[in-house]
Short mmCIF file of C-alpha atoms in Angstrom, two decimals:
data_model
loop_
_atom_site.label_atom_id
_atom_site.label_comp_id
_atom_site.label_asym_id
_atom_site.label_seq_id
_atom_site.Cartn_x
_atom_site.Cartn_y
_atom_site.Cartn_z
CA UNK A 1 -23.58 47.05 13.97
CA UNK A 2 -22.42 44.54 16.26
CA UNK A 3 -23.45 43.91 20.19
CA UNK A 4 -19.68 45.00 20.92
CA UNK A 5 -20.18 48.01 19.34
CA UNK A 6 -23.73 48.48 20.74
CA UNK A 7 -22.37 48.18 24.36
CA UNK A 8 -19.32 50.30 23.37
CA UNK A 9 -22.14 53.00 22.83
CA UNK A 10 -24.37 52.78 26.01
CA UNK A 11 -20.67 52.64 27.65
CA UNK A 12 -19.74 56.04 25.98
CA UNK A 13 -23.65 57.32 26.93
CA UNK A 14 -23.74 56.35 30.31
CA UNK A 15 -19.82 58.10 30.89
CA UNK A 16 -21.14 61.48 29.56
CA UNK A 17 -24.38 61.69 31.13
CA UNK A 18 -24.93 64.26 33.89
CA UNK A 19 -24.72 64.07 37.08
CA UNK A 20 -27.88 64.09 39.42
CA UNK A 21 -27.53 67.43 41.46
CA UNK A 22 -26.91 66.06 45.33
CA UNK A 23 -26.76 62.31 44.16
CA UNK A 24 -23.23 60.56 43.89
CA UNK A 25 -24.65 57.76 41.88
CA UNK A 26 -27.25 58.72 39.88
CA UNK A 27 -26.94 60.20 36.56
CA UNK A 28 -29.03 62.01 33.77
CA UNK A 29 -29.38 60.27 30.46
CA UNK A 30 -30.82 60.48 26.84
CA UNK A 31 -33.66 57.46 27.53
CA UNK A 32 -34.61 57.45 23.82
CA UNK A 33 -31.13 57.29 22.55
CA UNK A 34 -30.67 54.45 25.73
CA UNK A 35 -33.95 52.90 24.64
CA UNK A 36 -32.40 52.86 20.72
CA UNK A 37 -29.33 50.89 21.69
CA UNK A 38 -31.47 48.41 23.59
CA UNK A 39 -33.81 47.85 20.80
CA UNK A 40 -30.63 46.95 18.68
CA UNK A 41 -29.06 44.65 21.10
CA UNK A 42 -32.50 42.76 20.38
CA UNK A 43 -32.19 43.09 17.16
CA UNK A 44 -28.25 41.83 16.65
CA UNK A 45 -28.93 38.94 19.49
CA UNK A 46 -30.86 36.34 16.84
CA UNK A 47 -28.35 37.51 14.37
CA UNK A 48 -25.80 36.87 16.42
CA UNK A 49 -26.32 33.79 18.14
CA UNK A 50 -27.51 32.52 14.13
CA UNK A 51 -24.02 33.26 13.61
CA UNK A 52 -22.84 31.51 16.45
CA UNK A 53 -24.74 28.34 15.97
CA UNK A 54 -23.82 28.19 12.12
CA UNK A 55 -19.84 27.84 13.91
CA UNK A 56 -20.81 25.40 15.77
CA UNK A 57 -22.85 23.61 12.99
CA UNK A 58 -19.49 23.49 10.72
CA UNK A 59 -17.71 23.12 13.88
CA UNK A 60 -19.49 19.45 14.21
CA UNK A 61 -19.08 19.10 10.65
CA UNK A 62 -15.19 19.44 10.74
CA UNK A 63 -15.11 17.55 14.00
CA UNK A 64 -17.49 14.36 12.20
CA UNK A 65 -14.95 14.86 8.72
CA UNK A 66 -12.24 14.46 11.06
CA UNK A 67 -13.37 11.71 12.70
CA UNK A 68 -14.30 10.09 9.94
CA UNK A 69 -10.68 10.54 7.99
CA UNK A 70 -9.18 9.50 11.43
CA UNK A 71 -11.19 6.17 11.19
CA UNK A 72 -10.48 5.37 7.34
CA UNK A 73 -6.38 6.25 8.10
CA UNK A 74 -7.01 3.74 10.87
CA UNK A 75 -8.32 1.36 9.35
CA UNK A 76 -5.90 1.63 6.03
CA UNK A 77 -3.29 0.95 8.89
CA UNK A 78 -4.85 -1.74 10.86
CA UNK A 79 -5.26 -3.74 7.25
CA UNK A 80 -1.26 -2.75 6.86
CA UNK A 81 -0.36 -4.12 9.51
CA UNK A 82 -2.72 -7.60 9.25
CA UNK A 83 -0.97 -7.45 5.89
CA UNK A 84 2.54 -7.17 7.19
CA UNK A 85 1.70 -9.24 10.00
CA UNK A 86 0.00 -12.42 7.02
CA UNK A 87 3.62 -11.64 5.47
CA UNK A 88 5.76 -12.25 8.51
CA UNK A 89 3.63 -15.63 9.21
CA UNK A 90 4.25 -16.87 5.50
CA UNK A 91 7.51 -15.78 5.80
CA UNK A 92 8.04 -17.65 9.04
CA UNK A 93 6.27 -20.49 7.89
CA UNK A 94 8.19 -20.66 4.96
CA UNK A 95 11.35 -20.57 7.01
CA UNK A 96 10.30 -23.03 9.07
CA UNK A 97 9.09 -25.61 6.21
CA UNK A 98 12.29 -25.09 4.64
CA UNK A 99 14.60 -25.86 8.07
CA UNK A 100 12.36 -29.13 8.27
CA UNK A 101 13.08 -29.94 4.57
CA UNK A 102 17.13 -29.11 4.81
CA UNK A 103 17.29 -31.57 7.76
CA UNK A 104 15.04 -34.38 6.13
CA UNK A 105 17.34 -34.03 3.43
CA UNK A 106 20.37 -34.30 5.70
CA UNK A 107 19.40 -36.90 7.72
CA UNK A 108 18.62 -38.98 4.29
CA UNK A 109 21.67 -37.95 3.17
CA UNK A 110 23.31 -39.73 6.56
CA UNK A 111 21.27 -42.76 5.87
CA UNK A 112 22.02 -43.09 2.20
CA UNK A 113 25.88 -42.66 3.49
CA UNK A 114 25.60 -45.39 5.65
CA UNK A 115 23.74 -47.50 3.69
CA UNK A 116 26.32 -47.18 0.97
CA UNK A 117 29.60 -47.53 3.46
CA UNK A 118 28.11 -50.86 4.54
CA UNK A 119 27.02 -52.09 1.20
CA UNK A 120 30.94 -50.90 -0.24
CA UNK A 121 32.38 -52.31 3.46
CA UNK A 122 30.74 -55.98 2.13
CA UNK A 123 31.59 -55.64 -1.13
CA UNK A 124 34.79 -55.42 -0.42
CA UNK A 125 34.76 -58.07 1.84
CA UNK A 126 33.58 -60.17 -0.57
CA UNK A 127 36.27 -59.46 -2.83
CA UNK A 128 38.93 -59.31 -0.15
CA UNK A 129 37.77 -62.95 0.63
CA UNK A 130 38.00 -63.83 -2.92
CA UNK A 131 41.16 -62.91 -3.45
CA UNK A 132 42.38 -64.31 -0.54
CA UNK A 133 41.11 -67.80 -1.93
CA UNK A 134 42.52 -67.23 -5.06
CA UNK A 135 45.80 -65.76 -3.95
CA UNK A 136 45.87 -69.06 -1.58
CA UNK A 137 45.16 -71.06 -5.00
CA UNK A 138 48.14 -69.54 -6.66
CA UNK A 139 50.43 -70.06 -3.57
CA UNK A 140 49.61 -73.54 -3.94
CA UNK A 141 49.83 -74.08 -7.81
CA UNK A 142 53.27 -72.36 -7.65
CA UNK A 143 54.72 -74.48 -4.93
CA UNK A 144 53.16 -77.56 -6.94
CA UNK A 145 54.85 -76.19 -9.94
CA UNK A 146 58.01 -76.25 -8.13
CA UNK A 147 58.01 -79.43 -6.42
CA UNK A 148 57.29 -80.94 -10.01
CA UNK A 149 60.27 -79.29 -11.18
CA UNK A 150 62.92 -80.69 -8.90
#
């Protein structure tokens, strides 16, 4: 029987016990059946509060498992997001290693250009100046051909 129950009992006893002839407030009552429902109150107390500390026993236990699976999905994403975090940086890096790379190769690409317009630009005027010399050759052999001729 549980202490509800118990008190549930001395409840029902102490509403049907007798009145006191010329009291208000006092009453008659079985003391041995009283005295029987007290003894078990002592009894289910131990019992009960065994009961009570057992729930909060696995109460701490499900409070510490809790805790502890809180932690480990914590730390699972804390390592995540390191991870992500490592993957964005190499990422970045990578980005940035390959912008300095694309204009190295552009600006060497601008040199090389240059370098080879002014190498063609005097090659050219090499051969522009050789021709000239031999064009002004062949002006004069023809006009000494022709002033042989007349």
């Amino acid at each position: 029987m549980s202490i509800e129950e118990i008190l549930e009992m001395m409840d029902e006893t102490l509403d049907k016990a007798l009145a006191v002839p010329f009291s208000r407030s006092k009453s008659l009552i079985d003391v041995e059946k009283m005295s029987d429902l007290v003894n078990e109150i002592r009894i289910n107390i131990p019992k009960e509060i065994e009961q009570a500390r057992g729930l909060v026993s696995e109460r701490k236990v499900i409070i510490n498992e809790a805790k502890s699976e809180a932690d480990t999905i914590l730390k699972k994403a804390e390592d995540r997001a390191k991870q992500m975090v490592s993957q964005q940086e190499i990422t970045r890096l990578a980005q940035a290693r390959a912008e300095e790379i694309m204009i190295n190769a552009q600006q060497k690409s601008k040199e090389l250009r240059n370098t080879t317009n002014d190498y063609v630009d005097n090659m050219l005027g090499k051969a522009e100046e050789l021709l000239s010399r031999n064009l002004s050759d062949i002006k004069k052999a023809r006009l000494a051909l022709k002033s042989t001729g007349k």
